[in-house]
Short mmCIF file of C-alpha atoms in Angstrom, two decimals:
data_model
loop_
_atom_site.label_atom_id
_atom_site.label_comp_id
_atom_site.label_asym_id
_atom_site.label_seq_id
_atom_site.Cartn_x
_atom_site.Cartn_y
_atom_site.Cartn_z
CA MET O 46 49.44 210.89 -136.12
CA ASP O 47 52.45 210.93 -137.56
CA PRO O 48 55.52 208.84 -136.80
CA THR O 49 57.98 209.80 -133.82
CA THR O 50 61.45 209.70 -132.99
CA ASP O 51 62.00 206.86 -130.50
CA ASN O 52 63.54 208.08 -127.29
CA GLY O 53 64.97 204.51 -126.36
CA PRO O 54 68.30 202.99 -127.16
CA THR O 55 68.56 202.66 -130.99
CA GLY O 56 69.24 199.21 -131.59
CA ASP O 57 68.62 198.00 -128.12
CA PRO O 58 66.91 194.85 -129.16
CA ARG O 59 65.64 195.12 -124.94
CA ASP O 60 64.20 198.15 -125.65
CA PRO O 61 60.43 197.90 -126.71
CA ARG O 62 60.33 201.10 -127.85
CA ALA O 63 63.23 200.55 -130.11
CA SER O 64 61.50 197.59 -131.24
CA LEU O 65 58.72 198.72 -132.37
CA GLU O 66 60.26 202.16 -134.05
CA ALA O 67 62.49 199.41 -136.04
CA LEU O 68 59.14 197.97 -137.08
CA ARG O 69 57.83 200.78 -138.14
CA ALA O 70 60.86 201.52 -140.58
CA GLU O 71 61.31 197.83 -141.82
CA ILE O 72 57.71 198.84 -143.01
CA SER O 73 58.69 201.65 -144.78
CA LYS O 74 60.80 199.75 -147.68
CA ALA O 75 57.89 198.26 -149.23
CA VAL O 76 54.84 201.13 -148.57
CA VAL O 77 55.52 204.76 -149.15
CA GLY O 78 53.62 207.49 -147.72
CA GLN O 79 51.54 205.40 -145.43
CA ASP O 80 52.90 206.54 -141.91
CA PRO O 81 49.15 207.38 -139.89
CA ALA O 82 48.24 203.90 -141.13
CA VAL O 83 51.63 202.05 -140.07
CA THR O 84 51.38 203.62 -136.85
CA GLY O 85 47.55 202.82 -136.54
CA LEU O 86 48.88 199.36 -137.08
CA VAL O 87 51.34 199.46 -134.35
CA VAL O 88 49.20 201.04 -132.30
CA ALA O 89 46.19 198.44 -132.65
CA LEU O 90 49.24 195.85 -131.51
CA LEU O 91 50.35 197.64 -128.36
CA CYS O 92 46.28 197.38 -127.51
CA ARG O 93 45.38 194.12 -128.61
CA GLY O 94 42.97 195.30 -131.22
CA HIS O 95 41.38 195.06 -134.51
CA VAL O 96 42.06 197.07 -138.00
CA LEU O 97 39.49 198.23 -140.51
CA LEU O 98 41.72 199.50 -143.37
CA GLU O 99 39.72 201.61 -146.19
CA GLY O 100 40.57 202.83 -149.54
CA VAL O 101 40.05 202.98 -153.21
CA PRO O 102 41.62 200.05 -155.13
CA GLY O 103 45.54 200.22 -155.16
CA VAL O 104 46.93 202.20 -152.73
CA ALA O 105 48.93 199.36 -150.78
CA LYS O 106 46.03 198.03 -147.67
CA THR O 107 47.12 194.56 -148.67
CA LEU O 108 51.22 195.57 -148.88
CA LEU O 109 50.97 197.12 -146.17
CA VAL O 110 49.54 194.68 -143.93
CA ARG O 111 51.64 191.91 -145.69
CA ALA O 112 54.84 194.24 -144.92
CA LEU O 113 53.58 193.85 -141.08
CA ALA O 114 53.61 190.62 -141.53
CA ALA O 115 56.72 190.23 -142.87
CA SER O 116 58.41 192.18 -139.98
CA LEU O 117 56.71 190.51 -137.13
CA GLU O 118 58.31 187.14 -136.07
CA LEU O 119 54.60 185.56 -136.07
CA ASP O 120 52.36 183.42 -137.75
CA THR O 121 50.20 184.63 -140.36
CA LYS O 122 47.56 183.71 -143.29
CA ARG O 123 45.25 185.82 -145.76
CA VAL O 124 41.31 185.28 -146.30
CA GLN O 125 40.29 186.74 -149.89
CA PHE O 126 36.33 187.39 -148.85
CA THR O 127 34.48 186.60 -151.57
CA PRO O 128 30.62 186.21 -152.10
CA ASP O 129 30.80 181.99 -151.43
CA LEU O 130 32.60 181.62 -148.98
CA MET O 131 31.18 179.72 -145.98
CA PRO O 132 31.88 180.30 -142.28
CA SER O 133 33.83 177.04 -142.23
CA ASP O 134 36.25 178.19 -144.61
CA VAL O 135 37.38 180.91 -142.00
CA THR O 136 37.25 179.08 -138.37
CA GLY O 137 37.67 175.23 -139.46
CA SER O 138 35.24 172.57 -139.33
CA LEU O 139 35.30 168.77 -138.19
CA VAL O 140 36.34 166.25 -140.59
CA TYR O 141 35.51 162.90 -140.72
CA ASP O 142 38.50 160.51 -140.59
CA ALA O 143 38.06 156.91 -142.15
CA ARG O 144 40.68 155.40 -140.71
CA THR O 145 39.59 156.21 -137.27
CA THR O 146 35.84 156.32 -137.82
CA GLU O 147 36.38 159.62 -135.70
CA PHE O 148 35.56 163.47 -136.39
CA SER O 149 38.85 165.50 -135.89
CA PHE O 150 38.96 169.34 -136.28
CA GLN O 151 40.60 170.88 -139.07
CA PRO O 152 41.72 174.28 -137.86
CA GLY O 153 40.74 177.49 -140.23
CA PRO O 154 43.26 180.41 -141.50
CA VAL O 155 41.93 182.17 -138.13
CA PHE O 156 44.17 180.02 -136.12
CA THR O 157 47.08 182.76 -136.54
CA ASN O 158 48.55 185.39 -135.16
CA LEU O 159 48.18 187.70 -137.73
CA LEU O 160 44.47 187.35 -139.98
CA LEU O 161 44.68 189.26 -142.86
CA ALA O 162 40.58 189.42 -143.94
CA ASP O 163 41.13 190.87 -147.54
CA GLU O 164 37.95 192.79 -149.01
CA ILE O 165 35.29 191.73 -145.68
CA ASN O 166 32.65 193.55 -147.32
CA ARG O 167 32.62 191.25 -150.25
CA THR O 168 31.47 188.11 -148.09
CA PRO O 169 27.21 188.12 -146.65
CA PRO O 170 27.07 188.46 -142.91
CA LYS O 171 26.88 184.52 -142.35
CA THR O 172 30.64 184.67 -143.19
CA GLN O 173 31.19 188.00 -141.78
CA SER O 174 30.03 186.99 -138.10
CA SER O 175 32.29 183.85 -137.84
CA LEU O 176 35.08 186.50 -137.20
CA LEU O 177 32.82 188.38 -133.96
CA GLU O 178 33.42 185.68 -131.77
CA ALA O 179 37.38 185.11 -132.70
CA MET O 180 37.84 188.98 -132.67
CA GLU O 181 36.30 189.64 -129.44
CA GLU O 182 36.54 186.15 -127.24
CA ARG O 183 39.41 185.34 -129.10
CA GLN O 184 38.24 181.95 -129.37
CA VAL O 185 35.87 179.58 -131.96
CA THR O 186 33.35 177.56 -130.94
CA VAL O 187 32.90 174.49 -133.24
CA ASP O 188 30.40 171.70 -132.59
CA GLY O 189 29.73 173.59 -129.03
CA THR O 190 33.41 173.15 -127.92
CA PRO O 191 35.67 176.80 -127.87
CA ARG O 192 38.63 176.61 -129.15
CA PRO O 193 41.23 179.23 -127.91
CA LEU O 194 43.20 181.63 -130.91
CA PRO O 195 46.68 181.94 -130.58
CA GLU O 196 47.98 185.24 -129.11
CA PRO O 197 49.18 187.95 -130.27
CA PHE O 198 45.49 188.03 -132.55
CA LEU O 199 44.70 190.25 -134.52
CA VAL O 200 42.48 190.58 -137.54
CA ALA O 201 43.49 193.73 -140.31
CA ALA O 202 40.69 193.29 -142.53
CA THR O 203 40.95 195.39 -146.10
CA GLN O 204 37.30 196.89 -147.67
CA ASN O 205 36.67 198.98 -150.74
CA PRO O 206 34.62 202.51 -150.22
CA VAL O 207 33.99 203.25 -153.39
CA GLU O 208 32.32 200.15 -154.97
CA TYR O 209 29.15 198.90 -153.56
CA GLU O 210 27.80 196.28 -156.05
CA GLY O 211 28.27 192.77 -154.69
CA THR O 212 29.38 193.55 -151.23
CA TYR O 213 27.84 193.88 -147.84
CA PRO O 214 28.22 196.70 -145.79
CA LEU O 215 29.80 195.71 -142.08
CA PRO O 216 27.36 195.49 -139.54
CA GLU O 217 27.46 197.74 -136.78
CA ALA O 218 28.04 194.90 -134.14
CA GLN O 219 31.07 194.31 -135.87
CA LEU O 220 32.37 197.56 -136.79
CA ASP O 221 32.47 198.38 -133.30
CA ARG O 222 35.01 195.29 -132.43
CA PHE O 223 37.33 197.20 -134.78
CA LEU O 224 39.86 199.27 -132.47
CA LEU O 225 40.43 201.36 -135.43
CA LYS O 226 39.07 202.54 -138.84
CA LEU O 227 42.84 203.64 -140.69
CA THR O 228 41.39 205.27 -143.66
CA VAL O 229 44.70 205.02 -146.65
CA PRO O 230 44.32 207.82 -149.28
CA LEU O 231 45.76 208.42 -152.24
CA PRO O 232 49.90 209.28 -151.75
CA SER O 233 51.13 212.93 -152.72
CA ARG O 234 52.81 213.55 -155.99
CA GLN O 235 56.15 213.02 -154.01
CA ASP O 236 55.10 209.53 -152.89
CA GLU O 237 53.67 208.49 -156.15
CA ILE O 238 56.95 209.35 -158.15
CA ASP O 239 58.81 207.23 -155.25
CA VAL O 240 56.52 204.38 -155.98
CA LEU O 241 56.91 204.39 -159.23
CA THR O 242 60.83 204.88 -159.15
CA ARG O 243 61.29 201.63 -156.79
CA HIS O 244 59.33 199.92 -158.98
CA ALA O 245 61.17 200.98 -161.94
CA ASP O 246 64.52 199.96 -160.38
CA GLY O 247 62.89 196.15 -159.66
CA PHE O 248 61.13 196.25 -156.39
CA ASN O 249 58.63 193.67 -156.83
CA PRO O 250 55.35 193.99 -154.41
CA ARG O 251 54.75 190.55 -154.03
CA ASP O 252 58.81 189.48 -152.94
CA LEU O 253 58.92 191.40 -149.84
CA HIS O 254 62.29 189.37 -149.07
CA ALA O 255 64.12 190.65 -151.89
CA ALA O 256 63.06 194.33 -150.73
CA GLY O 257 64.86 193.72 -147.73
CA VAL O 258 61.83 193.49 -145.03
CA ARG O 259 63.38 191.10 -142.14
CA PRO O 260 61.64 190.35 -139.12
CA VAL O 261 62.38 192.81 -136.41
CA ALA O 262 60.35 191.88 -133.96
CA GLY O 263 58.70 189.20 -132.24
CA THR O 264 56.20 188.24 -129.83
CA ALA O 265 58.55 189.04 -126.58
CA ASP O 266 58.98 192.75 -128.19
CA LEU O 267 55.24 192.96 -128.25
CA GLU O 268 54.46 191.34 -124.46
CA ALA O 269 57.40 194.12 -123.04
CA ALA O 270 55.66 197.11 -124.93
CA ARG O 271 52.38 196.20 -124.07
CA ALA O 272 53.59 196.10 -120.42
CA ALA O 273 55.13 199.19 -120.97
CA VAL O 274 52.09 200.94 -122.26
CA ALA O 275 50.25 199.51 -119.14
CA LYS O 276 52.49 201.75 -116.54
CA THR O 277 51.45 204.67 -119.01
CA SER O 278 49.64 206.79 -116.28
CA ILE O 279 46.01 208.46 -117.14
CA SER O 280 45.14 211.05 -115.05
CA PRO O 281 41.31 211.64 -114.07
CA GLU O 282 41.17 214.73 -115.58
CA ILE O 283 42.03 212.94 -119.09
CA THR O 284 39.62 209.59 -118.32
CA ALA O 285 36.71 212.33 -117.55
CA TYR O 286 37.98 214.57 -120.79
CA VAL O 287 37.42 210.99 -123.31
CA VAL O 288 33.98 210.21 -121.70
CA ASP O 289 32.84 214.33 -122.22
CA VAL O 290 34.19 213.66 -125.78
CA CYS O 291 32.06 210.63 -126.38
CA ARG O 292 28.90 211.74 -124.62
CA ALA O 293 28.77 214.64 -127.07
CA THR O 294 29.01 212.37 -129.89
CA ARG O 295 25.45 210.75 -128.33
CA GLU O 296 24.06 214.12 -128.47
CA SER O 297 25.18 215.28 -131.53
CA PRO O 298 22.38 216.42 -133.99
CA SER O 299 24.02 214.64 -136.96
CA LEU O 300 23.92 211.32 -135.39
CA THR O 301 21.57 208.78 -135.03
CA LEU O 302 23.89 206.86 -133.01
CA GLY O 303 26.91 208.02 -130.58
CA VAL O 304 30.17 206.25 -128.72
CA SER O 305 29.26 203.70 -126.46
CA PRO O 306 31.35 202.94 -123.17
CA ARG O 307 33.32 200.35 -125.33
CA GLY O 308 33.87 202.78 -127.65
CA ALA O 309 35.75 205.27 -124.54
CA THR O 310 37.71 202.26 -123.30
CA ALA O 311 39.66 202.32 -127.07
CA LEU O 312 40.15 206.03 -127.07
CA LEU O 313 41.50 205.50 -123.75
CA SER O 314 43.89 202.20 -124.53
CA THR O 315 44.79 204.18 -128.09
CA ALA O 316 45.92 207.34 -126.75
CA ARG O 317 47.45 205.70 -124.03
CA ALA O 318 49.32 203.46 -126.46
CA TRP O 319 49.92 206.44 -128.77
CA ALA O 320 51.82 208.17 -125.49
CA TRP O 321 54.11 206.17 -125.02
CA LEU O 322 55.18 205.87 -128.47
CA THR O 323 55.92 209.37 -128.31
CA GLY O 324 57.81 209.08 -125.59
CA ARG O 325 56.00 209.69 -122.67
CA ASP O 326 54.50 207.94 -119.36
CA TYR O 327 51.62 209.74 -119.20
CA VAL O 328 48.66 210.83 -121.73
CA THR O 329 47.86 214.48 -122.67
CA PRO O 330 44.69 215.75 -124.22
CA ASP O 331 46.19 215.88 -127.68
CA ASP O 332 47.24 211.91 -127.31
CA VAL O 333 43.46 211.77 -127.08
CA LYS O 334 42.74 214.47 -129.71
CA ALA O 335 45.45 212.52 -132.12
CA LEU O 336 43.93 209.15 -131.81
CA ALA O 337 40.13 210.51 -131.44
CA LEU O 338 39.25 209.68 -135.38
CA PRO O 339 40.38 206.39 -136.01
CA THR O 340 38.74 205.15 -133.03
CA LEU O 341 35.84 206.90 -132.89
CA ARG O 342 34.95 207.87 -137.13
CA HIS O 343 33.20 203.87 -137.48
CA ARG O 344 31.52 203.89 -134.35
CA VAL O 345 29.01 206.45 -134.87
CA GLN O 346 26.27 206.92 -137.25
CA LEU O 347 25.23 209.61 -139.51
CA ARG O 348 21.42 211.07 -139.98
CA PRO O 349 20.74 210.94 -143.53
CA GLU O 350 19.83 214.42 -143.73
CA ALA O 351 23.32 215.45 -142.63
CA GLU O 352 24.54 212.59 -145.04
CA MET O 353 22.60 214.73 -148.08
CA GLU O 354 24.30 217.95 -146.67
CA GLY O 355 27.92 216.43 -146.92
CA VAL O 356 28.71 216.12 -143.22
CA THR O 357 30.99 213.06 -142.24
CA ALA O 358 31.48 211.91 -139.24
CA ASP O 359 35.01 212.80 -139.38
CA SER O 360 33.90 216.51 -139.52
CA VAL O 361 31.42 215.30 -136.42
CA ILE O 362 33.94 214.65 -134.25
CA THR O 363 36.28 217.25 -135.40
CA ALA O 364 33.82 219.56 -134.28
CA ILE O 365 33.07 217.80 -131.37
CA LEU O 366 36.43 218.14 -130.34
CA ALA O 367 36.67 221.57 -130.83
CA HIS O 368 33.94 222.44 -128.34
CA VAL O 369 34.46 219.58 -125.74
CA PRO O 370 36.87 221.96 -122.93
CA VAL O 371 40.19 220.34 -122.73
CA PRO O 372 41.61 219.80 -119.19
CA ARG O 373 44.47 221.74 -118.07
#
Protein backbone atom coordinates (compact mmCIF):
# COMPACT_ATOMS: atom_id res chain seq x y z
CA MET A 1 0.00 0.00 0.00
CA ASP A 2 1.44 3.31 -1.03
CA PRO A 3 0.11 6.79 -0.43
CA THR A 4 -1.88 8.21 -3.30
CA THR A 5 -2.70 11.66 -4.48
CA ASP A 6 -5.91 13.17 -3.19
CA ASN A 7 -8.48 13.69 -5.92
CA GLY A 8 -10.68 16.00 -3.85
CA PRO A 9 -10.37 19.75 -3.36
CA THR A 10 -7.11 20.26 -1.52
CA GLY A 11 -7.56 21.95 1.81
CA ASP A 12 -11.36 21.88 1.69
CA PRO A 13 -12.39 20.83 5.23
CA ARG A 14 -15.77 19.66 3.91
CA ASP A 15 -14.12 17.08 1.66
CA PRO A 16 -13.56 13.91 3.72
CA ARG A 17 -10.87 12.51 1.44
CA ALA A 18 -8.89 15.74 1.70
CA SER A 19 -9.16 15.57 5.50
CA LEU A 20 -7.70 12.07 5.60
CA GLU A 21 -4.96 12.96 3.14
CA ALA A 22 -4.08 15.84 5.47
CA LEU A 23 -4.03 13.33 8.33
CA ARG A 24 -1.51 11.15 6.52
CA ALA A 25 0.64 14.19 5.72
CA GLU A 26 0.53 15.35 9.34
CA ILE A 27 1.75 11.98 10.63
CA SER A 28 4.69 12.12 8.20
CA LYS A 29 5.97 15.16 10.12
CA ALA A 30 6.91 12.78 12.92
CA VAL A 31 7.35 9.39 11.21
CA VAL A 32 9.67 8.81 8.25
CA GLY A 33 9.32 6.04 5.68
CA GLN A 34 6.39 4.09 7.12
CA ASP A 35 3.76 5.14 4.59
CA PRO A 36 2.12 1.67 4.29
CA ALA A 37 1.61 1.52 8.07
CA VAL A 38 0.20 5.06 8.10
CA THR A 39 -2.20 4.15 5.31
CA GLY A 40 -3.20 0.99 7.17
CA LEU A 41 -4.12 3.00 10.26
CA VAL A 42 -6.27 5.32 8.14
CA VAL A 43 -7.99 2.31 6.52
CA ALA A 44 -8.69 0.90 9.99
CA LEU A 45 -10.28 4.19 11.05
CA LEU A 46 -12.51 4.10 7.98
CA CYS A 47 -13.55 0.49 8.64
CA ARG A 48 -14.05 0.86 12.41
CA GLY A 49 -11.35 -1.78 12.89
CA HIS A 50 -8.37 -2.38 15.13
CA VAL A 51 -4.69 -2.63 14.20
CA LEU A 52 -1.81 -4.81 15.36
CA LEU A 53 1.59 -3.27 14.63
CA GLU A 54 4.50 -5.72 14.59
CA GLY A 55 8.14 -4.76 14.32
CA VAL A 56 11.47 -4.90 16.11
CA PRO A 57 12.15 -2.29 18.80
CA GLY A 58 13.07 1.16 17.58
CA VAL A 59 11.14 1.34 14.28
CA ALA A 60 8.65 3.98 15.52
CA LYS A 61 5.62 1.75 16.22
CA THR A 62 4.61 3.70 19.32
CA LEU A 63 5.55 7.02 17.73
CA LEU A 64 3.35 6.17 14.76
CA VAL A 65 0.27 5.72 16.96
CA ARG A 66 1.09 8.79 19.04
CA ALA A 67 1.43 10.86 15.86
CA LEU A 68 -1.95 9.54 14.68
CA ALA A 69 -3.49 10.54 18.01
CA ALA A 70 -1.90 14.00 17.86
CA SER A 71 -3.27 14.48 14.33
CA LEU A 72 -6.83 13.70 15.37
CA GLU A 73 -9.17 15.70 17.55
CA LEU A 74 -9.93 12.57 19.54
CA ASP A 75 -9.36 11.41 23.09
CA THR A 76 -6.46 8.99 23.40
CA LYS A 77 -4.89 6.89 26.17
CA ARG A 78 -1.91 4.59 26.40
CA VAL A 79 -1.51 1.37 28.38
CA GLN A 80 1.89 -0.28 28.80
CA PHE A 81 1.09 -3.98 28.94
CA THR A 82 3.20 -5.76 31.56
CA PRO A 83 3.05 -9.21 33.21
CA ASP A 84 1.45 -7.79 36.37
CA LEU A 85 -1.27 -5.80 34.57
CA MET A 86 -4.76 -6.82 35.72
CA PRO A 87 -7.97 -6.77 33.60
CA SER A 88 -9.45 -4.06 35.81
CA ASP A 89 -6.41 -1.88 35.06
CA VAL A 90 -7.69 -1.77 31.47
CA THR A 91 -11.48 -1.88 31.78
CA GLY A 92 -12.02 -0.12 35.10
CA SER A 93 -13.61 -1.36 38.31
CA LEU A 94 -16.11 -0.63 41.05
CA VAL A 95 -14.69 1.60 43.78
CA TYR A 96 -16.21 1.95 47.24
CA ASP A 97 -17.06 5.51 48.24
CA ALA A 98 -16.95 5.85 52.03
CA ARG A 99 -18.92 9.10 51.93
CA THR A 100 -21.92 7.65 50.12
CA THR A 101 -21.34 4.04 51.34
CA GLU A 102 -21.91 2.94 47.73
CA PHE A 103 -19.83 1.46 44.95
CA SER A 104 -19.26 3.62 41.88
CA PHE A 105 -17.71 2.66 38.57
CA GLN A 106 -14.27 4.10 37.84
CA PRO A 107 -13.66 3.87 34.06
CA GLY A 108 -10.36 2.40 32.89
CA PRO A 109 -8.19 3.67 30.03
CA VAL A 110 -10.20 1.61 27.51
CA PHE A 111 -12.86 4.33 27.70
CA THR A 112 -11.28 6.47 25.02
CA ASN A 113 -11.34 6.92 21.24
CA LEU A 114 -7.84 5.69 20.47
CA LEU A 115 -6.24 3.17 22.82
CA LEU A 116 -2.54 2.45 22.40
CA ALA A 117 -1.92 -1.04 23.77
CA ASP A 118 1.87 -1.02 23.92
CA GLU A 119 3.57 -4.45 23.84
CA ILE A 120 0.26 -6.27 24.16
CA ASN A 121 1.94 -9.69 24.13
CA ARG A 122 3.77 -8.98 27.42
CA THR A 123 0.64 -9.41 29.52
CA PRO A 124 -1.00 -12.77 30.42
CA PRO A 125 -4.01 -14.09 28.45
CA LYS A 126 -6.38 -13.15 31.29
CA THR A 127 -5.60 -9.48 30.79
CA GLN A 128 -5.43 -9.77 27.00
CA SER A 129 -8.95 -11.22 27.06
CA SER A 130 -10.24 -8.12 28.84
CA LEU A 131 -9.96 -6.37 25.48
CA LEU A 132 -12.01 -8.96 23.57
CA GLU A 133 -15.42 -7.60 24.49
CA ALA A 134 -14.26 -4.03 23.99
CA MET A 135 -12.87 -4.76 20.52
CA GLU A 136 -15.82 -6.82 19.29
CA GLU A 137 -18.87 -5.42 21.10
CA ARG A 138 -17.47 -1.92 21.79
CA GLN A 139 -18.60 -2.15 25.37
CA VAL A 140 -17.26 -3.28 28.74
CA THR A 141 -19.29 -5.34 31.19
CA VAL A 142 -18.46 -4.79 34.86
CA ASP A 143 -20.54 -6.40 37.62
CA GLY A 144 -23.09 -7.49 35.03
CA THR A 145 -23.66 -3.98 33.67
CA PRO A 146 -22.66 -3.31 30.03
CA ARG A 147 -21.06 0.10 29.55
CA PRO A 148 -20.72 1.41 25.95
CA LEU A 149 -17.39 2.75 24.74
CA PRO A 150 -17.01 6.11 22.98
CA GLU A 151 -17.38 6.33 19.22
CA PRO A 152 -15.09 6.16 17.34
CA PHE A 153 -13.08 3.50 19.16
CA LEU A 154 -9.85 1.97 17.87
CA VAL A 155 -7.26 -0.26 19.53
CA ALA A 156 -3.76 0.10 18.11
CA ALA A 157 -1.60 -2.61 19.66
CA THR A 158 2.13 -3.13 19.23
CA GLN A 159 4.21 -6.26 19.64
CA ASN A 160 7.82 -7.34 19.15
CA PRO A 161 8.20 -10.35 16.79
CA VAL A 162 11.73 -11.40 17.82
CA GLU A 163 11.83 -11.42 21.61
CA TYR A 164 9.63 -14.18 23.01
CA GLU A 165 11.02 -14.50 26.54
CA GLY A 166 8.41 -13.21 28.97
CA THR A 167 5.72 -12.84 26.31
CA TYR A 168 2.33 -14.47 25.81
CA PRO A 169 1.28 -15.10 22.18
CA LEU A 170 -2.11 -13.65 21.35
CA PRO A 171 -4.81 -16.34 21.04
CA GLU A 172 -6.34 -16.89 17.59
CA ALA A 173 -9.70 -15.53 18.76
CA GLN A 174 -8.13 -12.22 19.68
CA LEU A 175 -5.93 -12.03 16.59
CA ASP A 176 -9.06 -12.40 14.49
CA ARG A 177 -10.50 -9.28 16.12
CA PHE A 178 -7.74 -7.16 14.63
CA LEU A 179 -8.78 -5.84 11.25
CA LEU A 180 -5.17 -5.44 10.09
CA LYS A 181 -1.77 -6.72 11.09
CA LEU A 182 0.79 -4.23 9.84
CA THR A 183 4.49 -5.02 9.76
CA VAL A 184 6.71 -2.05 10.53
CA PRO A 185 10.06 -2.77 8.83
CA LEU A 186 13.47 -1.30 9.36
CA PRO A 187 13.84 1.90 7.33
CA SER A 188 15.78 2.16 4.11
CA ARG A 189 19.22 3.76 4.19
CA GLN A 190 17.91 7.12 2.97
CA ASP A 191 14.98 7.07 5.39
CA GLU A 192 17.35 6.32 8.26
CA ILE A 193 19.56 9.24 7.19
CA ASP A 194 16.45 11.46 7.23
CA VAL A 195 15.57 10.22 10.74
CA LEU A 196 19.03 11.02 12.07
CA THR A 197 19.02 14.39 10.33
CA ARG A 198 15.75 15.30 12.03
CA HIS A 199 17.13 14.32 15.42
CA ALA A 200 20.32 16.32 14.76
CA ASP A 201 18.11 19.31 13.96
CA GLY A 202 16.38 19.02 17.33
CA PHE A 203 13.41 16.72 16.71
CA ASN A 204 12.10 15.34 20.00
CA PRO A 205 9.77 12.31 19.57
CA ARG A 206 8.34 13.00 23.04
CA ASP A 207 7.16 16.46 22.01
CA LEU A 208 5.08 16.14 18.85
CA HIS A 209 3.58 19.59 19.32
CA ALA A 210 7.05 21.12 18.95
CA ALA A 211 7.51 19.05 15.78
CA GLY A 212 4.51 20.82 14.28
CA VAL A 213 2.00 17.98 14.50
CA ARG A 214 -1.48 19.46 14.85
CA PRO A 215 -5.02 18.04 14.84
CA VAL A 216 -6.25 18.11 11.24
CA ALA A 217 -9.30 15.82 11.42
CA GLY A 218 -11.93 14.82 13.93
CA THR A 219 -15.09 12.83 14.50
CA ALA A 220 -17.13 14.70 11.90
CA ASP A 221 -14.48 14.09 9.23
CA LEU A 222 -14.36 10.38 10.05
CA GLU A 223 -18.14 10.04 9.90
CA ALA A 224 -18.28 11.83 6.55
CA ALA A 225 -15.49 9.62 5.21
CA ARG A 226 -17.16 6.44 6.43
CA ALA A 227 -20.42 7.48 4.79
CA ALA A 228 -18.56 8.05 1.52
CA VAL A 229 -16.84 4.65 1.78
CA ALA A 230 -20.22 2.98 2.32
CA LYS A 231 -21.33 4.35 -1.07
CA THR A 232 -18.36 2.76 -2.87
CA SER A 233 -19.87 0.07 -5.09
CA ILE A 234 -18.83 -3.59 -4.97
CA SER A 235 -19.74 -5.78 -7.93
CA PRO A 236 -20.85 -9.41 -7.46
CA GLU A 237 -17.66 -10.48 -9.26
CA ILE A 238 -15.48 -8.73 -6.66
CA THR A 239 -17.44 -10.31 -3.81
CA ALA A 240 -16.97 -13.75 -5.40
CA TYR A 241 -13.24 -13.03 -5.87
CA VAL A 242 -12.83 -12.23 -2.16
CA VAL A 243 -14.64 -15.45 -1.26
CA ASP A 244 -12.47 -17.48 -3.64
CA VAL A 245 -9.26 -16.03 -2.17
CA CYS A 246 -10.35 -16.79 1.40
CA ARG A 247 -11.61 -20.28 0.55
CA ALA A 248 -8.27 -21.04 -1.10
CA THR A 249 -6.52 -20.46 2.23
CA ARG A 250 -8.67 -23.19 3.81
CA GLU A 251 -7.52 -25.65 1.14
CA SER A 252 -3.82 -24.73 1.23
CA PRO A 253 -1.56 -27.69 2.18
CA SER A 254 0.73 -25.26 4.01
CA LEU A 255 -1.94 -24.10 6.45
CA THR A 256 -3.73 -25.74 9.36
CA LEU A 257 -6.09 -22.78 9.70
CA GLY A 258 -7.53 -20.74 6.86
CA VAL A 259 -9.42 -17.46 6.75
CA SER A 260 -12.87 -17.45 8.35
CA PRO A 261 -15.94 -15.65 6.95
CA ARG A 262 -15.11 -12.80 9.35
CA GLY A 263 -11.78 -12.48 7.56
CA ALA A 264 -13.50 -12.42 4.18
CA THR A 265 -15.80 -9.65 5.40
CA ALA A 266 -12.76 -7.74 6.67
CA LEU A 267 -10.98 -8.04 3.31
CA LEU A 268 -14.03 -6.72 1.48
CA SER A 269 -14.24 -3.77 3.90
CA THR A 270 -10.55 -2.84 3.69
CA ALA A 271 -10.51 -3.13 -0.11
CA ARG A 272 -13.53 -0.84 -0.25
CA ALA A 273 -11.86 1.76 1.99
CA TRP A 274 -8.65 1.59 -0.06
CA ALA A 275 -10.61 2.06 -3.30
CA TRP A 276 -12.23 5.18 -1.86
CA LEU A 277 -8.90 6.54 -0.61
CA THR A 278 -7.44 6.18 -4.11
CA GLY A 279 -10.26 8.29 -5.52
CA ARG A 280 -12.62 5.68 -6.98
CA ASP A 281 -16.25 4.87 -6.22
CA TYR A 282 -15.90 1.18 -7.10
CA VAL A 283 -13.66 -1.71 -5.99
CA THR A 284 -11.26 -3.52 -8.32
CA PRO A 285 -9.34 -6.80 -7.92
CA ASP A 286 -6.18 -4.74 -7.39
CA ASP A 287 -7.77 -3.19 -4.29
CA VAL A 288 -8.36 -6.68 -2.91
CA LYS A 289 -4.77 -7.68 -3.67
CA ALA A 290 -3.39 -4.49 -2.10
CA LEU A 291 -5.07 -5.21 1.25
CA ALA A 292 -4.91 -9.02 1.26
CA LEU A 293 -1.63 -9.39 3.16
CA PRO A 294 -2.30 -6.99 6.07
CA THR A 295 -5.91 -8.19 6.36
CA LEU A 296 -5.29 -11.94 6.19
CA ARG A 297 -1.74 -12.69 7.40
CA HIS A 298 -2.74 -12.98 11.07
CA ARG A 299 -5.86 -15.04 10.34
CA VAL A 300 -4.02 -18.09 8.99
CA GLN A 301 -1.88 -20.66 10.79
CA LEU A 302 1.07 -22.44 9.23
CA ARG A 303 1.69 -26.16 9.48
CA PRO A 304 4.83 -26.86 11.56
CA GLU A 305 6.54 -28.65 8.67
CA ALA A 306 5.88 -25.71 6.33
CA GLU A 307 7.26 -23.30 8.91
CA MET A 308 10.41 -25.39 9.20
CA GLU A 309 10.86 -25.12 5.44
CA GLY A 310 10.82 -21.33 5.66
CA VAL A 311 7.28 -20.83 4.41
CA THR A 312 5.56 -17.70 5.77
CA ALA A 313 1.95 -16.63 5.92
CA ASP A 314 2.74 -13.81 3.50
CA SER A 315 4.28 -16.18 0.95
CA VAL A 316 1.26 -18.51 1.11
CA ILE A 317 -1.20 -15.66 0.62
CA THR A 318 0.90 -14.19 -2.21
CA ALA A 319 0.91 -17.57 -3.97
CA ILE A 320 -2.87 -17.86 -3.56
CA LEU A 321 -3.38 -14.39 -5.06
CA ALA A 322 -1.27 -15.45 -8.03
CA HIS A 323 -3.38 -18.58 -8.68
CA VAL A 324 -6.96 -17.55 -7.93
CA PRO A 325 -8.63 -16.41 -11.20
CA VAL A 326 -9.11 -12.65 -11.30
CA PRO A 327 -12.49 -11.37 -12.53
CA ARG A 328 -12.44 -9.28 -15.69
